[in-house]
mmCIF file of C-alpha atoms and ligand atoms in Angstrom:
data_model
loop_
_atom_site.group_PDB
_atom_site.id
_atom_site.type_symbol
_atom_site.label_atom_id
_atom_site.label_comp_id
_atom_site.label_asym_id
_atom_site.label_seq_id
_atom_site.Cartn_x
_atom_site.Cartn_y
_atom_site.Cartn_z
ATOM 1 C CA UNK W 272 0.012 -0.096 0.023
ATOM 2 C CA UNK W 273 2.707 2.358 1.055
ATOM 3 C CA UNK W 274 4.373 1.896 -2.238
ATOM 4 C CA UNK W 275 1.482 3.308 -4.124
ATOM 5 C CA UNK W 276 2.241 6.688 -2.357
ATOM 6 C CA UNK W 277 5.967 6.758 -3.107
ATOM 7 C CA UNK W 278 5.414 9.406 -5.660
ATOM 8 C CA UNK W 279 8.233 9.995 -7.964
ATOM 9 C CA UNK W 280 8.624 12.335 -10.970
ATOM 10 C CA UNK W 281 7.082 11.040 -14.182
ATOM 11 C CA UNK W 282 4.759 8.458 -12.452
ATOM 12 C CA UNK W 283 2.800 7.580 -15.695
ATOM 13 C CA UNK W 284 5.544 7.987 -18.281
ATOM 14 C CA UNK W 285 8.712 6.573 -16.721
ATOM 15 C CA UNK W 286 10.855 7.350 -19.796
ATOM 16 C CA UNK W 287 10.636 10.947 -19.119
ATOM 17 C CA UNK W 288 11.943 10.442 -15.572
ATOM 18 C CA UNK W 289 15.585 12.176 -15.991
ATOM 19 C CA UNK W 290 14.291 15.048 -18.116
ATOM 20 C CA UNK W 291 11.481 15.873 -15.574
ATOM 21 C CA UNK W 292 13.798 15.729 -12.725
ATOM 22 C CA UNK W 293 16.091 18.256 -14.208
ATOM 23 C CA UNK W 294 13.208 20.631 -14.476
ATOM 24 C CA UNK W 295 12.373 20.237 -10.974
ATOM 25 C CA UNK W 296 10.731 23.327 -9.352
ATOM 26 C CA UNK W 297 9.608 24.042 -5.744
ATOM 27 C CA UNK W 298 7.311 26.583 -4.302
ATOM 28 C CA UNK W 299 8.123 29.239 -3.590
ATOM 29 C CA UNK W 300 11.745 28.678 -4.251
ATOM 30 C CA UNK W 301 12.483 27.588 -7.744
ATOM 31 C CA UNK W 302 15.248 25.100 -8.207
ATOM 32 C CA UNK W 303 15.800 24.911 -4.476
ATOM 33 C CA UNK W 304 18.606 22.422 -3.791
ATOM 34 C CA UNK W 305 18.157 19.436 -1.331
ATOM 35 C CA UNK W 306 14.229 19.417 -1.276
ATOM 36 C CA UNK W 307 13.274 15.824 -1.731
ATOM 37 C CA UNK W 308 11.170 14.878 -4.755
ATOM 38 C CA UNK W 309 9.484 11.840 -3.109
ATOM 39 C CA UNK W 310 7.238 11.601 -0.235
ATOM 40 C CA UNK W 311 6.676 8.153 1.466
ATOM 41 C CA UNK W 312 3.224 8.536 3.293
ATOM 42 C CA UNK W 313 -0.094 9.543 1.921
ATOM 43 C CA UNK W 314 -1.054 13.116 2.073
ATOM 44 C CA UNK W 315 -4.742 13.634 2.870
ATOM 45 C CA UNK W 316 -5.326 17.324 2.707
ATOM 46 C CA UNK W 317 -4.494 19.709 -0.134
ATOM 47 C CA UNK W 318 -4.837 23.460 -0.747
ATOM 48 C CA UNK W 319 -5.337 24.804 -4.198
ATOM 49 C CA UNK W 320 -4.169 28.403 -4.485
ATOM 50 C CA UNK W 321 -5.807 30.627 -7.015
ATOM 51 C CA UNK W 322 -5.265 34.157 -8.348
ATOM 52 C CA UNK W 323 -2.698 35.796 -6.051
ATOM 53 C CA UNK W 324 -1.906 32.778 -4.133
ATOM 54 C CA UNK W 325 0.756 31.001 -6.010
ATOM 55 C CA UNK W 326 2.377 29.715 -2.765
ATOM 56 C CA UNK W 327 1.741 29.491 0.982
ATOM 57 C CA UNK W 328 4.337 31.408 2.943
ATOM 58 C CA UNK W 329 5.239 30.414 6.476
ATOM 59 C CA UNK W 330 5.314 26.616 6.021
ATOM 60 C CA UNK W 331 8.221 24.241 6.114
ATOM 61 C CA UNK W 332 8.705 22.615 2.672
ATOM 62 C CA UNK W 333 9.265 18.887 3.006
ATOM 63 C CA UNK W 334 9.177 17.805 -0.636
ATOM 64 C CA UNK W 335 8.178 18.927 -4.011
ATOM 65 C CA UNK W 336 6.485 16.304 -6.339
ATOM 66 C CA UNK W 337 6.482 16.424 -10.052
ATOM 67 C CA UNK W 338 3.680 14.075 -10.685
ATOM 68 C CA UNK W 339 2.879 12.799 -14.194
ATOM 69 C CA UNK W 340 -0.700 11.644 -14.625
ATOM 70 C CA UNK W 341 -2.568 9.790 -17.563
ATOM 71 C CA UNK W 342 -4.105 13.420 -18.171
ATOM 72 C CA UNK W 343 -0.578 15.032 -18.235
ATOM 73 C CA UNK W 344 1.165 17.081 -15.623
ATOM 74 C CA UNK W 345 -0.651 19.349 -13.148
ATOM 75 C CA UNK W 346 -0.701 23.116 -13.331
ATOM 76 C CA UNK W 347 2.344 23.206 -10.937
ATOM 77 C CA UNK W 348 4.482 20.754 -8.992
ATOM 78 C CA UNK W 349 2.942 19.857 -5.697
ATOM 79 C CA UNK W 350 4.513 21.111 -2.629
ATOM 80 C CA UNK W 351 4.473 19.062 0.435
ATOM 81 C CA UNK W 352 4.318 21.257 3.385
ATOM 82 C CA UNK W 353 4.613 20.460 7.031
ATOM 83 C CA UNK W 354 1.788 21.661 9.446
ATOM 84 C CA UNK W 355 2.035 20.857 13.116
ATOM 85 C CA UNK W 356 -1.126 18.971 14.259
ATOM 86 C CA UNK W 357 -3.024 20.954 17.011
ATOM 87 C CA UNK W 358 -4.044 17.725 18.776
ATOM 88 C CA UNK W 359 -0.842 15.561 18.574
ATOM 89 C CA UNK W 360 1.834 18.210 17.992
ATOM 90 C CA UNK W 361 3.353 16.170 15.294
ATOM 91 C CA UNK W 362 3.783 17.547 11.829
ATOM 92 C CA UNK W 363 1.006 16.573 9.278
ATOM 93 C CA UNK W 364 1.878 16.765 5.653
ATOM 94 C CA UNK W 365 -0.418 19.118 3.459
ATOM 95 C CA UNK W 366 -0.256 19.410 -0.320
ATOM 96 C CA UNK W 367 -0.299 22.674 -2.096
ATOM 97 C CA UNK W 368 -0.789 23.185 -5.897
ATOM 98 C CA UNK W 369 -0.918 26.490 -7.832
ATOM 99 C CA UNK W 370 -4.093 26.360 -10.118
ATOM 100 C CA UNK W 371 -2.737 28.843 -12.742
ATOM 101 C CA UNK W 372 0.877 27.790 -12.480
ATOM 102 C CA UNK W 373 3.774 29.138 -10.579
ATOM 103 C CA UNK W 374 4.002 32.309 -12.707
ATOM 104 C CA UNK W 375 0.101 32.516 -13.373
ATOM 105 C CA UNK W 376 0.719 31.395 -16.966
ATOM 106 C CA UNK W 377 -2.550 29.338 -17.181
ATOM 107 C CA UNK W 378 -5.677 31.157 -18.129
ATOM 108 C CA UNK W 379 -8.888 29.761 -16.508
ATOM 109 C CA UNK W 380 -9.737 27.644 -19.664
ATOM 110 C CA UNK W 381 -6.155 26.353 -19.620
ATOM 111 C CA UNK W 382 -5.986 25.152 -16.044
ATOM 112 C CA UNK W 383 -4.904 21.401 -15.960
ATOM 113 C CA UNK W 384 -8.114 20.424 -13.999
ATOM 114 C CA UNK W 385 -7.940 16.743 -14.693
ATOM 115 C CA UNK W 386 -4.250 16.437 -14.028
ATOM 116 C CA UNK W 387 -4.492 18.437 -10.869
ATOM 117 C CA UNK W 388 -7.160 16.469 -9.296
ATOM 118 C CA UNK W 389 -5.712 13.038 -10.555
ATOM 119 C CA UNK W 390 -2.380 13.875 -9.105
ATOM 120 C CA UNK W 391 -3.803 14.996 -5.778
ATOM 121 C CA UNK W 392 -5.897 11.856 -5.457
ATOM 122 C CA UNK W 393 -2.863 9.764 -6.481
ATOM 123 C CA UNK W 394 -0.752 11.106 -3.593
ATOM 124 C CA UNK W 395 -3.609 10.448 -1.119
ATOM 125 C CA UNK W 396 -5.540 13.489 -1.067
ATOM 126 C CA UNK W 397 -9.255 13.278 0.153
ATOM 127 C CA UNK W 398 -9.984 16.894 1.217
ATOM 128 C CA UNK W 399 -9.324 20.050 -0.975
ATOM 129 C CA UNK W 400 -9.627 23.529 0.269
ATOM 130 C CA UNK W 401 -9.581 25.669 -2.871
ATOM 131 C CA UNK W 402 -9.004 29.442 -2.978
ATOM 132 C CA UNK W 403 -10.506 31.780 -5.463
ATOM 133 C CA UNK W 404 -10.697 35.532 -6.160
ATOM 134 C CA UNK W 405 -14.351 36.332 -7.094
ATOM 135 C CA UNK W 406 -16.487 39.240 -8.249
ATOM 136 C CA UNK W 407 -19.334 40.337 -5.822
ATOM 137 C CA UNK W 408 -22.814 40.374 -7.258
ATOM 138 C CA UNK W 409 -24.321 41.618 -4.112
ATOM 139 C CA UNK W 410 -24.030 44.852 -2.357
ATOM 140 C CA UNK W 411 -23.374 43.516 1.037
ATOM 141 C CA UNK W 412 -20.503 41.316 -0.124
ATOM 142 C CA UNK W 413 -17.739 43.819 -0.230
ATOM 143 C CA UNK W 414 -14.243 43.642 -1.665
ATOM 144 C CA UNK W 415 -11.946 41.631 0.807
ATOM 145 C CA UNK W 416 -14.991 39.872 2.269
ATOM 146 C CA UNK W 417 -14.717 35.966 2.324
ATOM 147 C CA UNK W 418 -17.611 33.919 1.107
ATOM 148 C CA UNK W 419 -18.164 30.095 1.539
ATOM 149 C CA UNK W 420 -20.318 29.201 -1.399
ATOM 150 C CA UNK W 421 -22.757 26.366 -1.006
ATOM 151 C CA UNK W 422 -24.252 26.226 -4.534
ATOM 152 C CA UNK W 423 -22.845 26.675 -8.214
ATOM 153 C CA UNK W 424 -24.258 27.664 -11.517
ATOM 154 C CA UNK W 425 -22.319 26.406 -14.382
ATOM 155 C CA UNK W 426 -21.716 29.003 -17.029
ATOM 156 C CA UNK W 427 -18.649 27.514 -18.580
ATOM 157 C CA UNK W 428 -19.029 26.624 -22.190
ATOM 158 C CA UNK W 429 -18.069 22.970 -22.304
ATOM 159 C CA UNK W 430 -14.719 23.618 -23.885
ATOM 160 C CA UNK W 431 -12.918 22.553 -20.761
ATOM 161 C CA UNK W 432 -12.324 18.708 -20.169
ATOM 162 C CA UNK W 433 -14.958 18.126 -17.369
ATOM 163 C CA UNK W 434 -14.857 14.330 -16.486
ATOM 164 C CA UNK W 435 -12.625 11.426 -15.985
ATOM 165 C CA UNK W 436 -15.283 9.218 -17.431
ATOM 166 C CA UNK W 437 -15.140 8.917 -21.201
ATOM 167 C CA UNK W 438 -13.968 6.626 -24.011
ATOM 168 C CA UNK W 439 -16.263 3.819 -23.201
ATOM 169 C CA UNK W 440 -16.029 4.171 -19.446
ATOM 170 C CA UNK W 441 -19.328 5.654 -18.497
ATOM 171 C CA UNK W 442 -19.899 7.120 -14.928
ATOM 172 C CA UNK W 443 -22.376 9.467 -13.215
ATOM 173 C CA UNK W 444 -21.912 10.973 -9.922
ATOM 174 C CA UNK W 445 -24.251 13.031 -7.711
ATOM 175 C CA UNK W 446 -23.535 16.778 -7.564
ATOM 176 C CA UNK W 447 -26.584 18.190 -5.926
ATOM 177 C CA UNK W 448 -24.450 19.827 -3.259
ATOM 178 C CA UNK W 449 -21.183 20.691 -5.049
ATOM 179 C CA UNK W 450 -19.427 21.410 -1.842
ATOM 180 C CA UNK W 451 -18.877 19.114 1.166
ATOM 181 C CA UNK W 452 -21.110 19.969 4.041
ATOM 182 C CA UNK W 453 -18.808 18.336 6.645
ATOM 183 C CA UNK W 454 -15.693 20.269 5.519
ATOM 184 C CA UNK W 455 -17.689 23.548 4.964
ATOM 185 C CA UNK W 456 -18.930 23.569 8.661
ATOM 186 C CA UNK W 457 -15.413 23.383 9.720
ATOM 187 C CA UNK W 458 -14.180 26.078 7.283
ATOM 188 C CA UNK W 459 -17.086 28.382 8.484
ATOM 189 C CA UNK W 460 -16.204 27.874 12.034
ATOM 190 C CA UNK W 461 -12.675 28.825 11.264
ATOM 191 C CA UNK W 462 -13.666 31.835 9.350
ATOM 192 C CA UNK W 463 -16.075 33.023 12.053
ATOM 193 C CA UNK W 464 -13.192 32.644 14.523
ATOM 194 C CA UNK W 465 -11.219 35.306 12.701
ATOM 195 C CA UNK W 466 -14.160 37.726 12.501
ATOM 196 C CA UNK W 467 -13.752 41.059 13.857
ATOM 197 C CA UNK W 468 -10.097 40.783 13.474
ATOM 198 C CA UNK W 469 -10.181 42.098 9.859
ATOM 199 C CA UNK W 470 -12.138 39.226 8.385
ATOM 200 C CA UNK W 471 -15.713 39.252 7.258
ATOM 201 C CA UNK W 472 -17.323 35.936 6.285
ATOM 202 C CA UNK W 473 -20.584 35.240 4.407
ATOM 203 C CA UNK W 474 -21.553 31.697 5.367
ATOM 204 C CA UNK W 475 -23.226 30.822 2.180
ATOM 205 C CA UNK W 476 -23.677 32.015 -1.322
ATOM 206 C CA UNK W 477 -24.524 31.071 -4.959
ATOM 207 C CA UNK W 478 -21.264 31.078 -7.019
ATOM 208 C CA UNK W 479 -21.635 31.628 -10.860
ATOM 209 C CA UNK W 480 -18.721 30.003 -12.758
ATOM 210 C CA UNK W 481 -18.282 31.641 -16.044
ATOM 211 C CA UNK W 482 -15.995 30.697 -18.951
ATOM 212 C CA UNK W 483 -13.903 33.793 -19.205
ATOM 213 C CA UNK W 484 -11.127 34.691 -19.774
ATOM 214 C CA UNK W 485 -13.123 38.055 -20.555
ATOM 215 C CA UNK W 486 -15.221 39.354 -17.726
ATOM 216 C CA UNK W 487 -18.924 39.406 -18.103
ATOM 217 C CA UNK W 488 -21.053 41.933 -19.956
ATOM 218 C CA UNK W 489 -23.208 44.243 -17.786
ATOM 219 C CA UNK W 490 -26.321 42.367 -19.028
ATOM 220 C CA UNK W 491 -24.965 39.104 -17.975
ATOM 221 C CA UNK W 492 -23.804 40.489 -14.607
ATOM 222 C CA UNK W 493 -27.420 41.847 -14.029
ATOM 223 C CA UNK W 494 -28.860 38.579 -15.203
ATOM 224 C CA UNK W 495 -26.780 36.543 -12.636
ATOM 225 C CA UNK W 496 -28.172 38.951 -9.945
ATOM 226 C CA UNK W 497 -31.679 38.027 -10.988
ATOM 227 C CA UNK W 498 -30.705 34.578 -10.435
ATOM 228 C CA UNK W 499 -29.709 35.154 -6.968
ATOM 229 C CA UNK W 500 -25.974 34.871 -7.610
ATOM 230 C CA UNK W 501 -23.784 36.008 -4.807
ATOM 231 C CA UNK W 502 -20.274 35.792 -6.423
ATOM 232 C CA UNK W 503 -18.709 34.956 -9.729
ATOM 233 C CA UNK W 504 -15.381 33.436 -10.802
ATOM 234 C CA UNK W 505 -13.914 31.331 -13.736
ATOM 235 C CA UNK W 506 -12.308 28.538 -11.735
ATOM 236 C CA UNK W 507 -14.806 26.496 -9.637
ATOM 237 C CA UNK W 508 -15.740 24.216 -12.500
ATOM 238 C CA UNK W 509 -14.804 21.650 -13.527
ATOM 239 C CA UNK W 510 -12.444 21.431 -10.418
ATOM 240 C CA UNK W 511 -15.210 20.806 -8.176
ATOM 241 C CA UNK W 512 -16.946 18.152 -10.527
ATOM 242 C CA UNK W 513 -13.594 16.429 -10.833
ATOM 243 C CA UNK W 514 -12.994 16.408 -7.153
ATOM 244 C CA UNK W 515 -16.351 14.803 -6.618
ATOM 245 C CA UNK W 516 -15.640 12.123 -9.245
ATOM 246 C CA UNK W 517 -12.252 11.526 -7.636
ATOM 247 C CA UNK W 518 -14.155 10.905 -4.283
ATOM 248 C CA UNK W 519 -12.512 14.074 -2.669
ATOM 249 C CA UNK W 520 -14.373 16.319 -0.346
ATOM 250 C CA UNK W 521 -14.093 19.881 -1.738
ATOM 251 C CA UNK W 522 -14.894 23.445 -0.390
ATOM 252 C CA UNK W 523 -13.875 26.577 -2.043
ATOM 253 C CA UNK W 524 -13.138 29.727 -0.006
ATOM 254 C CA UNK W 525 -13.930 32.841 -2.072
ATOM 255 C CA UNK W 526 -12.511 36.276 -1.610
ATOM 256 C CA UNK W 527 -14.255 39.188 -3.163
ATOM 257 C CA UNK W 528 -11.991 41.537 -5.200
ATOM 258 C CA UNK W 529 -14.578 43.658 -7.045
ATOM 259 C CA UNK W 530 -18.183 44.360 -7.953
ATOM 260 C CA UNK W 531 -17.804 42.903 -11.335
ATOM 261 C CA UNK W 532 -19.701 45.399 -13.628
ATOM 262 C CA UNK W 533 -23.335 45.409 -12.592
ATOM 263 C CA UNK W 534 -23.116 48.663 -10.539
ATOM 264 C CA UNK W 535 -22.382 50.865 -13.710
ATOM 265 C CA UNK W 536 -22.536 54.467 -13.384
ATOM 266 C CA UNK W 537 -19.574 56.123 -11.807
ATOM 267 C CA UNK W 538 -18.497 52.817 -10.417
ATOM 268 C CA UNK W 539 -15.413 51.431 -11.949
ATOM 269 C CA UNK W 540 -15.814 47.958 -13.737
ATOM 270 C CA UNK W 541 -13.706 45.137 -12.612
ATOM 271 C CA UNK W 542 -10.190 44.915 -14.210
ATOM 272 C CA UNK W 543 -7.182 42.688 -13.378
ATOM 273 C CA UNK W 544 -5.209 45.570 -11.360
ATOM 274 C CA UNK W 545 -8.394 45.857 -9.043
ATOM 275 C CA UNK W 546 -8.475 42.092 -8.326
ATOM 276 C CA UNK W 547 -4.748 41.900 -7.756
ATOM 277 C CA UNK W 548 -4.701 44.877 -5.465
ATOM 278 C CA UNK W 549 -7.454 43.473 -3.226
ATOM 279 C CA UNK W 550 -5.732 39.980 -3.145
ATOM 280 C CA UNK W 551 -2.386 41.524 -2.206
ATOM 281 C CA UNK W 552 -3.997 43.772 0.547
ATOM 282 C CA UNK W 553 -5.828 40.782 1.993
ATOM 283 C CA UNK W 554 -3.079 38.088 1.495
ATOM 284 C CA UNK W 555 -2.354 38.018 5.250
ATOM 285 C CA UNK W 556 -6.067 37.402 6.138
ATOM 286 C CA UNK W 557 -6.063 34.752 3.444
ATOM 287 C CA UNK W 558 -3.009 33.166 5.008
ATOM 288 C CA UNK W 559 -4.473 33.216 8.575
ATOM 289 C CA UNK W 560 -7.724 31.809 7.256
ATOM 290 C CA UNK W 561 -5.983 28.843 5.609
ATOM 291 C CA UNK W 562 -3.780 28.443 8.774
ATOM 292 C CA UNK W 563 -6.890 28.214 10.964
ATOM 293 C CA UNK W 564 -8.375 25.728 8.514
ATOM 294 C CA UNK W 565 -5.411 23.580 8.619
ATOM 295 C CA UNK W 566 -5.196 23.751 12.284
ATOM 296 C CA UNK W 567 -8.658 22.294 12.585
ATOM 297 C CA UNK W 568 -8.441 19.751 9.729
ATOM 298 C CA UNK W 569 -5.304 18.287 11.013
ATOM 299 C CA UNK W 570 -6.796 17.384 14.351
ATOM 300 C CA UNK W 571 -7.411 13.635 14.921
ATOM 301 C CA UNK W 572 -11.025 14.130 15.632
ATOM 302 C CA UNK W 573 -11.644 15.231 11.990
ATOM 303 C CA UNK W 574 -9.796 12.210 10.462
ATOM 304 C CA UNK W 575 -12.743 10.405 9.060
ATOM 305 C CA UNK W 576 -14.225 13.599 7.412
ATOM 306 C CA UNK W 577 -10.715 14.499 6.062
ATOM 307 C CA UNK W 578 -10.487 10.997 4.576
ATOM 308 C CA UNK W 579 -14.008 11.535 2.901
ATOM 309 C CA UNK W 580 -15.073 8.066 4.119
ATOM 310 C CA UNK W 581 -18.604 8.992 3.015
ATOM 311 C CA UNK W 582 -17.450 9.179 -0.641
ATOM 312 C CA UNK W 583 -15.012 6.228 -0.585
ATOM 313 C CA UNK W 584 -15.942 3.627 -3.187
ATOM 314 C CA UNK W 585 -18.736 5.573 -4.762
ATOM 315 C CA UNK W 586 -17.117 5.329 -8.251
ATOM 316 C CA UNK W 587 -16.550 1.691 -8.140
ATOM 317 C CA UNK W 588 -20.277 1.331 -8.892
ATOM 318 C CA UNK W 589 -21.120 4.773 -10.412
ATOM 319 C CA UNK W 590 -18.317 4.313 -12.873
ATOM 320 C CA UNK W 591 -18.747 0.862 -13.902
ATOM 321 C CA UNK W 592 -21.804 0.952 -15.871
ATOM 322 C CA UNK W 593 -20.052 -0.119 -19.089
ATOM 323 C CA UNK W 594 -19.636 -3.784 -19.774
ATOM 324 C CA UNK W 595 -15.920 -4.894 -19.681
ATOM 325 C CA UNK W 596 -15.922 -5.732 -23.469
ATOM 326 C CA UNK W 597 -17.248 -2.238 -24.489
ATOM 327 C CA UNK W 598 -14.457 -0.303 -22.752
ATOM 328 C CA UNK W 599 -11.771 1.288 -24.628
ATOM 329 C CA UNK W 600 -8.484 -0.050 -23.212
ATOM 330 C CA UNK W 601 -6.778 3.327 -22.972
ATOM 331 C CA UNK W 602 -9.737 4.850 -21.050
ATOM 332 C CA UNK W 603 -9.872 1.843 -18.854
ATOM 333 C CA UNK W 604 -6.054 2.044 -18.128
ATOM 334 C CA UNK W 605 -6.450 5.764 -17.125
ATOM 335 C CA UNK W 606 -9.086 4.976 -14.742
ATOM 336 C CA UNK W 607 -7.276 2.052 -13.234
ATOM 337 C CA UNK W 608 -4.515 4.473 -12.491
ATOM 338 C CA UNK W 609 -6.752 6.803 -10.796
ATOM 339 C CA UNK W 610 -8.854 4.191 -8.895
ATOM 340 C CA UNK W 611 -6.527 1.170 -8.432
ATOM 341 C CA UNK W 612 -8.622 -2.053 -8.063
ATOM 342 C CA UNK W 613 -12.048 -0.486 -9.039
ATOM 343 C CA UNK W 614 -12.034 -1.458 -12.809
ATOM 344 C CA UNK W 615 -9.934 -4.681 -12.817
HETATM 345 C C1 LIG S 191 -7.555 37.766 -12.549
HETATM 346 S S1 LIG S 191 -9.224 37.921 -12.333
HETATM 347 C C2 LIG S 191 -10.003 36.555 -12.945
HETATM 348 C C3 LIG S 191 -9.424 35.212 -12.267
HETATM 349 O O1 LIG S 191 -9.371 35.382 -11.111
HETATM 350 C C4 LIG S 191 -10.067 34.225 -10.539
HETATM 351 O O2 LIG S 191 -8.871 33.285 -10.371
HETATM 352 P P1 LIG S 191 -9.069 32.127 -9.196
HETATM 353 O O3 LIG S 191 -10.341 31.530 -9.240
HETATM 354 O O4 LIG S 191 -8.014 31.169 -9.609
HETATM 355 O O5 LIG S 191 -8.610 32.824 -7.865
HETATM 356 C C5 LIG S 191 -11.194 33.900 -11.355
HETATM 357 O O6 LIG S 191 -11.661 32.671 -11.334
HETATM 358 C C6 LIG S 191 -10.286 34.096 -12.765
HETATM 359 O O7 LIG S 191 -9.682 32.804 -13.153
HETATM 360 N N1 ADE S 192 -15.728 39.877 -11.710
HETATM 361 C C1 ADE S 192 -15.209 38.750 -11.809
HETATM 362 N N2 ADE S 192 -15.693 37.869 -12.714
HETATM 363 C C2 ADE S 192 -15.052 36.605 -12.834
HETATM 364 N N3 ADE S 192 -14.100 36.160 -12.086
HETATM 365 C C3 ADE S 192 -13.448 37.061 -11.318
HETATM 366 N N4 ADE S 192 -12.521 36.876 -10.569
HETATM 367 C C4 ADE S 192 -12.467 38.030 -9.743
HETATM 368 N N5 ADE S 192 -13.429 38.930 -10.065
HETATM 369 C C5 ADE S 192 -14.059 38.294 -11.011
#
């Protein structure tokens, strides 16, 4: 079992092993010497950083993994960080991945979503906390406020690969609640504990995930408001759908950076500098928020939630509808990599 998690460079294509090793990159220190590129034990918790969060400062870097998956390489190498458990005092490994790459080189439609989620599952991750910079669609959600969304409307355009199940491997998974209630309760408690200390938290919200990379028209922004939209981004999907397929609990923490363009009049429409300025100004709060969440998630009492035991095995049945003889061997092999033992 342990062998499965001894992740090396180029896991899926061993012949690339030496070339990928030489391109080794760590977060936030590129080409840092002496950082291991393997990690021997499963890592259960991951943080995905979005716009303005390409690394997590203040953590000890234990390893940097350059994982190759059947869906290619993730958006960035995976940093394995050490976080001291609040219940045992022992360091717990936490994975960090930068959604848009280390230099923000991937636009929302170019993010390596399948490789990201597959790589995280492969190293043992069963809970993901994902960060996102969002536009606010409601007056009371002010720039720099945090929102824990509980619903999503999909306004992506179907151009992003959005499922692991294809090529003669048919699978269907429930997505009525796109975020995990057990994890979101913990995240909300942590956010509220920081309130009054520069942090404002909105406990729920309808997240509109649009295609981008252009921002919305004013008509679209107003339409989303009539739908009851709270916030808007370009990154929640297919990330959240793929996490569900991969039996991983997923919760996004959104930070408002602008009022999109619905206010009109004298109000400045969203632009990138505005987003980045708010992200930068509130980076310390985002870091404190993630620190508080990791403090809680690494407690022994949350182990069952963090391991997503309630999702374990769901794809064994939901993803095995197709008779063996109708499966395309390549598609079957990919899923066997993702779910060892499920589709043998
Ligand atoms: C730079 S503004 C648009 C960009 O910001 C958000 O990124 P992320 O969700 O990764 O924080 C939004 O989804 C867009 O990708
Ligand atoms: N207004 C907006 N629309 C879409 N994604 C965003 N990310 C930050 N602000 C945004």
